[in-house]
Coordinates of C-alpha atoms and ligand atoms in Angstrom, one line a residue:
X1 CA 23.8 14.9 -8.3
X2 CA 25.0 12.3 -4.6
X3 CA 27.8 9.9 -5.2
X4 CA 26.2 6.7 -5.0
X5 CA 26.6 4.7 -2.2
X6 CA 28.7 2.7 -0.5
X7 CA 26.0 0.0 1.4
X8 CA 29.1 -2.5 1.1
X9 CA 30.6 -4.8 1.9
X10 CA 28.2 -6.7 4.9
X11 CA 28.4 -10.1 6.9
X12 CA 27.5 -12.8 4.6
X13 CA 25.3 -13.9 7.9
X14 CA 23.8 -11.4 9.8
X15 CA 26.1 -8.9 9.4
X16 CA 26.7 -6.2 11.9
X17 CA 26.2 -3.4 11.8
X18 CA 28.6 -2.6 9.0
X19 CA 25.2 -0.7 7.5
X20 CA 26.2 3.0 9.7
X21 CA 28.5 4.5 7.9
X22 CA 25.6 4.9 5.0
X23 CA 23.0 4.7 7.2
X24 CA 24.6 8.0 9.3
X25 CA 25.5 9.5 5.3
X26 CA 20.7 9.0 4.5
X27 CA 19.9 10.5 7.6
X28 CA 22.0 13.5 6.8
X29 CA 18.9 13.6 4.0
X30 CA 16.8 14.8 6.5
X31 CA 16.5 18.7 7.3
X32 CA 16.1 20.7 10.9
X33 CA 15.0 23.7 11.4
X34 CA 17.3 23.2 14.9
X35 CA 19.1 19.7 16.5
X36 CA 16.5 17.5 17.6
X37 CA 16.6 14.8 20.0
X38 CA 18.3 11.8 17.9
X39 CA 15.3 8.7 17.1
X40 CA 17.0 5.2 17.7
X41 CA 16.3 3.0 15.2
X42 CA 16.8 -0.8 16.4
X43 CA 17.6 -3.1 14.0
X44 CA 15.2 -7.0 14.3
X45 CA 17.4 -9.0 13.7
X46 CA 20.7 -7.8 15.7
X47 CA 18.5 -6.2 18.6
X48 CA 21.2 -3.3 18.6
X49 CA 20.9 0.7 17.5
X50 CA 21.4 0.9 14.3
X51 CA 21.4 4.1 13.7
X52 CA 19.8 7.5 14.3
X53 CA 17.8 9.6 12.7
X54 CA 15.9 13.4 13.7
X55 CA 12.4 13.3 16.3
X56 CA 11.4 16.5 13.7
X57 CA 9.3 18.9 15.2
X58 CA 5.9 20.5 13.8
X59 CA 8.3 23.8 12.3
X60 CA 10.7 21.2 10.6
X61 CA 7.0 20.4 9.0
X62 CA 6.8 23.6 7.9
X63 CA 9.9 24.0 7.0
X64 CA 9.4 20.7 4.3
X65 CA 7.1 21.9 2.7
X66 CA 7.4 25.7 2.5
X67 CA 10.5 23.8 0.0
X68 CA 8.4 21.5 -1.4
X69 CA 5.8 23.9 -3.0
X70 CA 8.7 25.9 -4.6
X71 CA 10.4 23.0 -6.1
X72 CA 6.6 22.0 -7.3
X73 CA 6.1 24.9 -9.2
X74 CA 9.2 24.4 -11.6
X75 CA 8.3 21.3 -11.5
X76 CA 4.5 21.1 -13.0
X77 CA 6.2 22.4 -15.2
X78 CA 7.9 20.7 -16.8
X79 CA 5.8 18.4 -19.9
X80 CA 4.9 14.9 -18.8
X81 CA 7.1 12.7 -20.2
X82 CA 10.5 14.6 -19.0
X83 CA 8.5 14.3 -15.3
X84 CA 8.5 9.8 -15.8
X85 CA 12.2 9.8 -17.7
X86 CA 13.5 10.2 -13.8
X87 CA 11.2 8.0 -12.7
X88 CA 12.5 5.0 -16.0
X89 CA 16.3 6.0 -14.4
X90 CA 15.0 5.8 -10.9
X91 CA 13.0 2.0 -12.0
X92 CA 16.6 1.3 -13.7
X93 CA 19.1 2.5 -11.3
X94 CA 16.5 -0.4 -8.4
X95 CA 17.5 -3.1 -10.1
X96 CA 21.1 -2.3 -10.3
X97 CA 21.1 -2.2 -6.6
X98 CA 18.5 -4.4 -6.2
X99 CA 20.5 -5.4 -3.4
X100 CA 21.8 -3.2 -1.5
X101 CA 18.1 -1.3 -1.2
X102 CA 17.1 -5.2 0.4
X103 CA 20.1 -4.6 2.7
X104 CA 18.6 -2.0 3.9
X105 CA 15.2 -2.6 4.1
X106 CA 16.4 -6.5 5.6
X107 CA 18.5 -4.3 9.0
X108 CA 15.5 -1.8 10.0
X109 CA 12.3 -4.0 9.1
X110 CA 13.9 -7.7 9.9
X111 CA 12.5 -9.4 7.2
X112 CA 13.5 -12.7 4.9
X113 CA 15.9 -11.7 1.9
X114 CA 12.6 -12.9 -0.1
X115 CA 10.3 -10.8 1.0
X116 CA 13.0 -7.6 1.3
X117 CA 14.4 -8.1 -2.8
X118 CA 9.6 -8.5 -3.6
X119 CA 9.7 -4.7 -2.1
X120 CA 12.8 -3.2 -4.0
X121 CA 11.3 -4.6 -7.5
X122 CA 7.6 -3.8 -7.1
X123 CA 9.2 -0.3 -6.3
X124 CA 11.0 -1.1 -10.0
X125 CA 7.5 -1.9 -11.3
X126 CA 5.8 0.8 -9.9
X127 CA 7.9 3.5 -11.0
X128 CA 7.7 1.8 -14.7
X129 CA 3.9 1.5 -15.2
X130 CA 3.2 5.1 -14.3
X131 CA 6.3 7.1 -16.2
X132 CA 4.9 4.7 -19.3
X133 CA 1.1 5.1 -18.1
X134 CA 1.8 9.6 -16.9
X135 CA 1.7 11.0 -20.5
X136 CA -1.9 8.4 -21.1
X137 CA -3.5 10.0 -18.1
X138 CA -2.7 13.3 -17.9
X139 CA -3.4 13.9 -22.0
X140 CA -6.5 17.2 -22.4
X141 CA -9.2 15.0 -22.3
X142 CA -12.0 16.8 -25.3
X143 CA -15.2 16.1 -23.6
X144 CA -18.8 16.0 -25.1
X145 CA -19.7 20.1 -24.7
X146 CA -23.4 20.2 -25.1
X147 CA -23.8 21.3 -28.3
X148 CA -21.3 20.2 -31.2
X149 CA -19.6 22.8 -33.3
X150 CA -20.4 25.6 -31.5
X151 CA -17.9 24.9 -28.5
X152 CA -15.3 22.9 -27.5
X153 CA -15.5 21.6 -24.0
X154 CA -12.1 20.0 -22.8
X155 CA -10.5 18.3 -19.3
X156 CA -7.1 19.5 -17.8
X157 CA -5.6 17.3 -14.8
X158 CA -4.0 19.8 -12.3
X159 CA -1.2 18.9 -9.8
X160 CA -3.2 19.1 -6.1
X161 CA 0.1 20.9 -4.9
X162 CA 2.0 18.8 -1.7
X163 CA 0.6 15.1 -1.1
X164 CA 2.1 13.8 1.9
X165 CA 2.3 9.8 2.4
X166 CA 2.2 8.9 5.8
X167 CA 3.9 5.4 5.6
X168 CA 3.7 2.3 8.1
X169 CA 6.8 0.1 8.9
X170 CA 5.7 -3.8 7.5
X171 CA 6.6 -3.0 4.0
X172 CA 8.5 0.5 4.0
X173 CA 10.4 0.7 1.2
X174 CA 7.2 0.3 -0.8
X175 CA 4.1 1.4 1.1
X176 CA 6.8 4.4 1.4
X177 CA 7.3 5.1 -1.5
X178 CA 5.6 3.6 -4.8
X179 CA 2.7 6.1 -3.4
X180 CA 4.9 8.7 -4.2
X181 CA 5.5 8.0 -7.9
X182 CA 2.6 8.5 -9.1
X183 CA 1.9 12.0 -7.2
X184 CA 5.5 12.9 -8.4
X185 CA 4.4 11.8 -12.4
X186 CA 1.2 14.3 -12.2
X187 CA 3.3 17.6 -11.4
X188 CA 3.4 16.8 -7.5
X189 CA 5.4 17.6 -4.8
X190 CA 5.7 14.9 -2.6
X191 CA 6.7 14.6 1.4
X192 CA 6.8 11.4 3.0
X193 CA 6.6 10.5 6.9
X194 CA 8.3 6.8 7.2
X195 CA 7.4 5.0 10.6
X196 CA 9.7 5.8 13.4
X197 CA 11.3 2.2 12.7
X198 CA 11.5 2.0 9.7
X199 CA 12.8 5.3 8.3
X200 CA 15.9 3.9 6.4
X201 CA 14.2 2.6 3.3
X202 CA 12.6 5.9 2.3
X203 CA 15.7 8.1 2.8
X204 CA 17.4 4.7 0.1
X205 CA 15.4 5.4 -2.1
X206 CA 14.7 9.5 -2.1
X207 CA 19.1 9.3 -2.6
X208 CA 18.5 6.8 -5.7
X209 CA 15.6 8.9 -6.6
X210 CA 18.0 12.3 -6.8
X211 CA 20.5 10.5 -8.3
X212 CA 18.1 9.6 -10.9
X213 CA 17.6 13.3 -11.7
X214 CA 14.3 14.3 -9.4
X215 CA 14.8 18.0 -8.1
X216 CA 16.4 17.5 -4.0
X217 CA 13.4 20.2 -2.9
X218 CA 10.5 18.1 -4.5
X219 CA 10.8 15.0 -2.3
X220 CA 10.6 15.6 1.0
X221 CA 11.5 13.7 3.8
X222 CA 10.2 14.3 7.5
X223 CA 11.0 12.0 10.4
X224 CA 9.7 11.5 14.2
X225 CA 6.4 10.5 16.5
X226 CA 3.1 9.8 14.1
X227 CA 1.4 11.6 16.0
X228 CA 3.6 14.5 15.8
X229 CA 4.9 14.7 12.5
X230 CA 1.9 12.6 11.0
X231 CA -0.7 15.3 13.0
X232 CA 1.2 18.3 11.2
X233 CA 2.2 16.9 7.3
X234 CA -2.0 16.7 7.5
X235 CA -1.7 20.7 8.4
X236 CA 0.3 21.1 5.5
X237 CA -0.9 19.1 2.3
X238 CA -3.0 19.1 -0.1
X239 CA -3.7 15.7 -0.1
X240 CA -2.7 12.6 2.6
X241 CA -2.4 9.2 1.8
X242 CA -2.1 7.2 4.7
X243 CA -1.4 3.4 5.0
X244 CA -1.4 2.3 7.9
X245 CA -4.0 0.7 10.8
X246 CA -7.5 1.9 11.2
X247 CA -7.6 3.7 14.4
X248 CA -5.1 6.2 12.8
X249 CA -6.2 6.6 9.8
X250 CA -10.0 6.9 11.8
X251 CA -8.0 10.3 13.6
X252 CA -6.1 11.6 10.4
X253 CA -9.0 11.6 8.1
X254 CA -10.6 13.8 10.8
X255 CA -8.3 16.1 11.0
X256 CA -8.3 16.0 6.7
X257 CA -11.9 17.0 6.5
X258 CA -12.0 19.8 8.5
X259 CA -9.5 21.6 6.2
X260 CA -11.1 19.9 3.1
X261 CA -8.6 18.2 1.5
X262 CA -8.4 15.0 0.2
X263 CA -7.3 11.2 0.6
X264 CA -6.6 7.8 1.3
X265 CA -7.1 5.7 3.8
X266 CA -5.1 2.2 3.2
X267 CA -6.0 0.3 5.9
X268 CA -6.5 -3.5 8.0
X269 CA -7.1 -6.4 7.1
X270 CA -8.6 -9.9 9.0
X271 CA -8.2 -11.7 5.1
X272 CA -9.7 -14.9 4.8
X273 CA -8.3 -18.0 2.2
X274 CA -11.6 -20.3 1.1
X275 CA -11.1 -23.6 0.3
X276 CA -13.3 -25.0 -1.0
X277 CA -14.0 -28.7 -0.9
X278 CA -12.7 -29.4 -4.9
X279 CA -9.5 -27.6 -4.6
X280 CA -6.3 -29.7 -5.8
X281 CA -5.4 -29.9 -1.7
X282 CA -1.4 -30.3 -1.5
X283 CA -1.1 -27.0 -3.4
X284 CA -3.8 -24.9 -1.9
X285 CA -1.6 -25.7 1.3
X286 CA 1.2 -24.2 0.2
X287 CA -0.2 -21.3 -1.5
X288 CA -2.3 -20.6 1.3
X289 CA 0.6 -20.5 4.0
X290 CA 2.4 -18.6 2.2
X291 CA -1.1 -15.8 1.2
X292 CA -0.6 -16.0 6.1
X293 CA 2.9 -16.1 7.1
X294 CA 4.7 -14.4 3.7
X295 CA 6.7 -11.0 6.0
X296 CA 6.0 -12.9 9.5
X297 CA 1.9 -12.0 8.5
X298 CA 2.7 -8.6 8.8
X299 CA 1.3 -8.1 6.0
X300 CA -2.0 -6.2 5.5
X301 CA -3.2 -8.5 2.8
X302 CA -2.0 -11.8 4.5
X303 CA -5.1 -14.7 5.8
X304 CA -5.4 -14.4 9.5
X305 CA -8.1 -16.8 9.4
X306 CA -8.9 -20.4 6.9
X307 CA -12.2 -21.0 6.3
X308 CA -12.6 -24.7 5.2
X309 CA -15.7 -26.7 3.3
X310 CA -16.6 -29.3 6.5
X311 CA -15.4 -32.3 3.4
X312 CA -11.9 -31.1 3.5
X313 CA -11.3 -29.5 6.8
X314 CA -10.0 -32.6 8.2
X315 CA -7.0 -33.5 5.0
X316 CA -6.6 -30.2 4.2
X317 CA -6.2 -29.7 7.8
X318 CA -2.7 -31.9 8.0
X319 CA -1.4 -30.7 4.7
X320 CA -1.2 -27.5 5.5
X321 CA 0.3 -27.7 9.4
X322 CA 2.6 -29.8 7.5
X323 CA 2.9 -27.6 5.2
X324 CA 3.0 -24.1 7.9
X325 CA 6.3 -26.7 10.5
X326 CA 8.1 -26.6 7.5
X327 CA 8.6 -23.0 6.8
X328 CA 12.2 -22.4 7.6
X329 CA 12.1 -19.1 10.1
X330 CA 15.6 -17.6 10.2
X331 CA 18.0 -14.3 10.8
X332 CA 19.9 -14.5 7.3
X333 CA 20.8 -12.0 5.0
X334 CA 20.2 -15.2 2.5
X335 CA 17.5 -16.9 1.1
X336 CA 18.2 -19.3 3.5
X337 CA 15.2 -18.6 5.3
X338 CA 10.6 -18.7 4.7
X339 CA 10.7 -15.8 8.0
X340 CA 12.3 -13.4 9.5
X341 CA 12.0 -11.7 13.1
X342 CA 9.3 -9.3 13.9
X343 CA 9.1 -5.9 13.5
X344 CA 9.0 -4.4 17.1
X345 CA 9.4 -5.7 20.3
X346 CA 5.5 -4.3 20.5
X347 CA 4.5 -6.7 17.5
X348 CA 5.3 -9.5 19.3
X349 CA 3.3 -8.7 22.7
X350 CA 0.4 -8.3 20.1
X351 CA 1.4 -12.0 18.8
X352 CA 2.0 -13.1 21.8
X353 CA -1.2 -11.4 23.7
X354 CA -3.5 -13.0 20.9
X355 CA -1.9 -16.1 21.4
X356 CA -2.4 -16.6 25.0
X357 CA -5.7 -15.0 24.8
X358 CA -7.0 -18.1 22.2
X359 CA -5.5 -20.6 24.3
X360 CA -6.5 -19.7 27.9
X361 CA -10.1 -19.8 25.7
X362 CA -10.2 -23.4 24.4
X363 CA -7.8 -23.0 21.3
X364 CA -5.1 -25.4 19.9
X365 CA -2.3 -24.8 19.3
X366 CA -1.9 -26.7 15.9
X367 CA 2.2 -25.8 15.0
X368 CA 4.2 -23.4 16.5
X369 CA 3.0 -20.9 18.7
X370 CA 6.6 -20.6 20.8
X371 CA 8.8 -17.0 20.5
X372 CA 12.5 -17.7 19.4
X373 CA 14.5 -16.1 21.2
X374 CA 17.9 -17.5 19.6
X375 CA 16.6 -16.4 16.3
X376 CA 17.0 -12.8 17.8
X377 CA 15.4 -10.9 20.1
X378 CA 11.4 -10.7 17.9
X379 CA 10.9 -14.1 16.4
X380 CA 8.1 -15.8 16.5
X381 CA 7.3 -19.2 15.0
X382 CA 4.7 -19.8 12.2
X383 CA 1.8 -20.5 14.6
X384 CA -1.8 -22.5 13.5
X385 CA -5.3 -22.4 15.9
X386 CA -7.9 -24.3 15.5
X387 CA -11.1 -24.3 17.8
X388 CA -11.8 -20.4 17.4
X389 CA -13.6 -18.9 18.8
X390 CA -15.8 -16.5 18.3
X391 CA -15.3 -14.3 21.8
X392 CA -11.2 -15.1 21.4
X393 CA -9.1 -11.8 20.4
X394 CA -7.7 -13.3 17.0
X395 CA -11.4 -13.9 15.4
X396 CA -12.3 -10.5 16.0
X397 CA -9.1 -8.1 15.5
X398 CA -5.6 -8.2 13.3
X399 CA -3.1 -9.5 14.2
X400 CA -0.1 -9.3 11.8
X401 CA 1.7 -10.6 13.2
X402 CA 2.2 -14.8 11.9
X403 CA -1.2 -16.4 13.8
X404 CA -3.8 -18.1 11.8
X405 CA -6.4 -19.9 11.9
X406 CA -8.8 -22.4 11.1
X407 CA -12.4 -23.0 10.7
X408 CA -14.8 -25.4 9.3
X409 CA -17.4 -23.9 7.1
X410 CA -20.3 -26.0 6.1
X411 CA -20.4 -25.4 2.3
X412 CA -19.2 -22.6 0.1
X413 CA -21.3 -20.5 1.1
X414 CA -21.0 -21.0 4.7
X415 CA -17.7 -19.4 3.9
X416 CA -18.6 -16.6 2.4
X417 CA -20.7 -15.2 4.9
X418 CA -18.4 -16.1 7.5
X419 CA -15.7 -14.9 5.3
X420 CA -17.9 -11.1 5.1
X421 CA -18.7 -11.9 8.6
X422 CA -16.2 -8.5 9.6
X423 CA -15.9 -5.5 9.6
X424 CA -12.4 -4.9 6.9
X425 CA -13.3 -5.9 4.0
X426 CA -9.2 -6.2 2.3
X427 CA -8.1 -8.8 0.5
X428 CA -9.6 -12.6 1.2
X429 CA -8.5 -15.8 -1.5
X430 CA -10.6 -18.8 -2.8
X431 CA -9.2 -21.2 -3.7
X432 CA -10.1 -24.3 -6.0
X433 CA -10.7 -26.4 -9.0
X434 CA -13.3 -25.0 -10.8
X435 CA -11.9 -21.8 -11.6
X436 CA -15.1 -19.7 -13.0
X437 CA -17.2 -20.5 -10.1
X438 CA -14.7 -19.6 -8.3
X439 CA -14.3 -16.4 -9.7
X440 CA -18.4 -16.0 -9.0
X441 CA -17.8 -16.6 -5.5
X442 CA -14.9 -14.0 -5.5
X443 CA -17.9 -11.6 -5.9
X444 CA -20.2 -12.5 -3.3
X445 CA -16.9 -11.2 -1.3
X446 CA -17.3 -7.4 -0.2
X447 CA -13.9 -7.0 -0.3
X448 CA -11.4 -4.5 -2.3
X449 CA -9.3 -7.5 -4.0
X450 CA -9.7 -11.0 -4.1
X451 CA -7.2 -13.5 -5.6
X452 CA -8.4 -17.1 -7.3
X453 CA -5.8 -19.9 -6.0
X454 CA -3.1 -16.8 -4.5
X455 CA -3.2 -15.0 -2.1
X456 CA -2.6 -11.4 -2.6
X457 CA 0.3 -11.6 -5.7
X458 CA -1.6 -12.0 -8.0
X459 CA -4.1 -9.4 -6.6
X460 CA -1.0 -7.0 -5.7
X461 CA 1.1 -7.6 -8.4
X462 CA -1.1 -6.4 -11.2
X463 CA -0.8 -2.3 -10.7
X464 CA -2.4 -1.9 -13.9
X465 CA -5.9 -2.8 -11.2
X466 CA -6.6 0.2 -8.8
X467 CA -6.4 -1.7 -4.9
X468 CA -7.1 -1.2 -1.4
X469 CA -10.6 -1.9 1.2
X470 CA -13.8 -1.3 1.6
X471 CA -15.2 -0.8 4.8
X472 CA -12.3 -1.1 7.9
X473 CA -9.8 -1.4 6.1
X474 CA -10.1 1.9 3.7
X475 CA -10.9 4.5 1.7
X476 CA -10.0 5.6 -1.6
X477 CA -6.5 2.9 -4.2
X478 CA -3.6 2.6 -5.2
X479 CA -2.3 1.2 -8.5
X480 CA -4.5 1.3 -11.1
X481 CA -5.7 4.6 -13.7
X482 CA -7.1 6.5 -10.1
X483 CA -3.5 5.6 -8.1
X484 CA -1.7 8.7 -10.2
X485 CA -5.7 10.4 -10.5
X486 CA -5.9 11.4 -7.3
X487 CA -3.4 13.1 -6.3
X488 CA -5.0 15.5 -9.7
X489 CA -7.4 18.3 -9.5
X490 CA -9.7 17.6 -12.9
X491 CA -9.8 21.0 -14.5
X492 CA -12.6 21.3 -17.1
X493 CA -12.3 24.9 -20.2
X494 CA -14.6 25.1 -22.1
X495 CA -15.0 27.8 -25.2
X496 CA -17.7 29.5 -26.6
X497 CA -16.4 28.9 -30.5
X498 CA -19.5 31.0 -31.6
X499 CA -23.1 31.9 -30.3
X500 CA -24.4 31.3 -27.3
X501 CA -26.5 28.8 -25.2
X502 CA -27.5 30.6 -22.9
X503 CA -30.7 31.5 -22.7
X504 CA -31.2 35.1 -24.1
X505 CA -32.9 37.5 -21.8
X506 CA -36.6 39.1 -22.8
X507 CA -39.6 37.5 -25.2
X508 CA -36.1 36.0 -27.6
X509 CA -36.5 33.0 -24.8
X510 CA -39.8 31.1 -26.0
X511 CA -38.1 31.4 -29.5
X512 CA -34.5 30.1 -27.2
X513 CA -36.8 27.1 -25.4
X514 CA -38.5 25.9 -28.8
X515 CA -35.2 25.8 -30.6
X516 CA -33.3 24.9 -27.8
X517 CA -35.8 21.5 -27.5
X518 CA -35.8 20.6 -31.3
X519 CA -32.2 20.6 -30.9
X520 CA -31.9 18.5 -27.7
X521 CA -34.8 16.0 -30.2
X522 CA -32.0 15.9 -32.9
X523 CA -29.3 15.1 -30.1
X524 CA -31.2 11.9 -29.5
X525 CA -32.5 11.3 -32.4
X526 CA -28.0 11.5 -33.7
X527 CA -27.5 9.9 -29.8
X528 CA -25.0 12.9 -29.4
X529 CA -27.1 12.5 -25.1
Ligands
NAD1 P1 0.0 2.7 12.4 O1 -1.4 3.6 12.2 O2 0.7 2.9 14.4 O3 0.7 4.0 12.1 C1 1.8 4.3 10.6 C2 2.0 5.7 10.3 O4 1.2 6.3 11.0 C3 3.1 5.3 11.1 O5 4.6 6.8 10.5 C4 2.5 6.4 12.7 O6 3.7 7.1 12.6 C5 1.8 7.3 11.6 N1 0.6 7.6 12.9 C6 0.7 7.1 14.3 N2 -0.2 8.1 14.4 C7 0.2 8.7 13.9 C8 -1.3 10.2 13.8 N3 -1.5 11.0 15.6 N4 -1.1 11.2 13.0 C9 -0.9 11.2 12.1 N5 -0.1 9.8 11.5 C10 0.9 9.0 12.8 O7 -0.5 1.5 11.9 P2 1.3 0.4 11.6 O8 0.4 -0.4 13.7 O9 2.6 1.4 12.2 O10 1.1 -0.6 10.8 C11 0.5 -1.4 10.8 C12 -1.2 -1.0 10.3 O11 -0.9 -1.4 9.0 C13 -1.8 -3.2 10.0 O12 -3.0 -2.0 10.3 C14 -2.1 -3.2 8.5 O13 -2.6 -3.8 8.8 C15 -2.2 -1.5 8.5 N6 -0.7 -1.7 7.0 C16 -2.2 -1.9 5.6 C17 -2.2 -1.8 4.4 C18 -3.4 -1.4 3.4 O14 -2.4 -1.3 2.4 N7 -4.2 -1.4 3.6 C19 -0.4 -1.8 4.5 C20 0.2 -2.1 5.2 C21 0.3 -2.0 6.2

């Protein structure tokens, strides 16, 4: 069992890269077949390199898969309750190390403290949920055989084998580890590829899992470039869980289809918040601001379009702009900020390009609209745009940053129409005092989740329910029962106890046909079928 990592000390405000020694220890968890080029990981807060990880090769991926396959066989033989004990200990370790985990996430992702803490808490919630649910979901289930008494049919759930996880940088801990948890509980091995910008959060979680008693080779972390390591992973996988952009998702899906392996894709979004005329405006303005600017808008579920009913457009927008301007942009390891930095130079460039395109074509900046190099290299102000038209990039493409556009809607039906006019369909929200009407309206929205009077936390936090997107936002779901069962193959074992239900050869077939017809009529009467 590894020794606990010493992540202290850290500076109270903006820490110099004091965690580097611990990050170096974490980097040694990545195993390579030979010396590899180091990949530098930058800190969005500090602007400098905080550590390096190896740029793994295809060979390293194949070796990781070989080790994972060996470990998986022994793991799958353990009773599920024993597997669950490891994940329950992981839950406790996450809570015991809440601040250490948030430090690592903040250092490499540059987000606000509250957003980083949420990642650790979310990982703990998912671990405990599935640790308790797995024994129920994986228990063999008796199914109805065609004829009662003569036979039994039992559905078993067998692990797929080696599941691979390709993760993005925006929630490096949550999206790097929580999908692997149900897969491990189902008896699989897992190989995780974190994004190049944010490898340490997953390595930290792997460290804790080992402390919790997970066999070393069962969860492997491989680091490196997506087109090399990610593509090689699809070649060794029995299941691919991909979270990232729609464009890369399509590439991964094509490769998975070629191998006839199953996959699940959580992709981009262009989510809308629908503000109805009966919404409680102060509360809604604050709630929609949170829906748009959590994690500086680098959240697949965040709203980038606010559709406001005409009747309340002016008073709502006034409050929304005020709520947005009041958000605190800080570079801090404390709880004194609402938004942190963007995660990379590329993200800042994309945000600036989207705003410049909109302004050039006639959009108005109601608040924000500027980079803030005085705070850190990639900071950008929370920004609200008006007079946005459909040919602008912010109207069509996912910005994935702190930029939101407000649009007028004639009425609620028009808001629904505008929300649905997108190839994406991930997560929308409806804001209204009339909860019944809002809930009914929600079902007309084309999206995997819709929240009423909340931006996204309620749907995400309901880990008992499936979560995912439709259209260009994804295929499959995480969370809920399906979030574990997708890592299994259904296997039915049917046992003939006496007699036979098959047709006998020759003339006896006529008697069989009439007997079976009588049996089917009886089955209908007693509602067996
Ligand atoms: P991305 O697609 O560029 O990268 C995601 C991951 O895929 C990274 O680990 C990357 O290294 C890897 N990758 C890149 N090329 C690859 C290839 N050819 N084969 C295999 N893997 C490859 O995405 P990104 O820009 O880093 O992440 C942001 C996107 O992720 C946004 O579109 C966002 O909406 C989406 N996202 C979706 C969800 C969700 O649950 N729906 C959650 C978070 C982020």
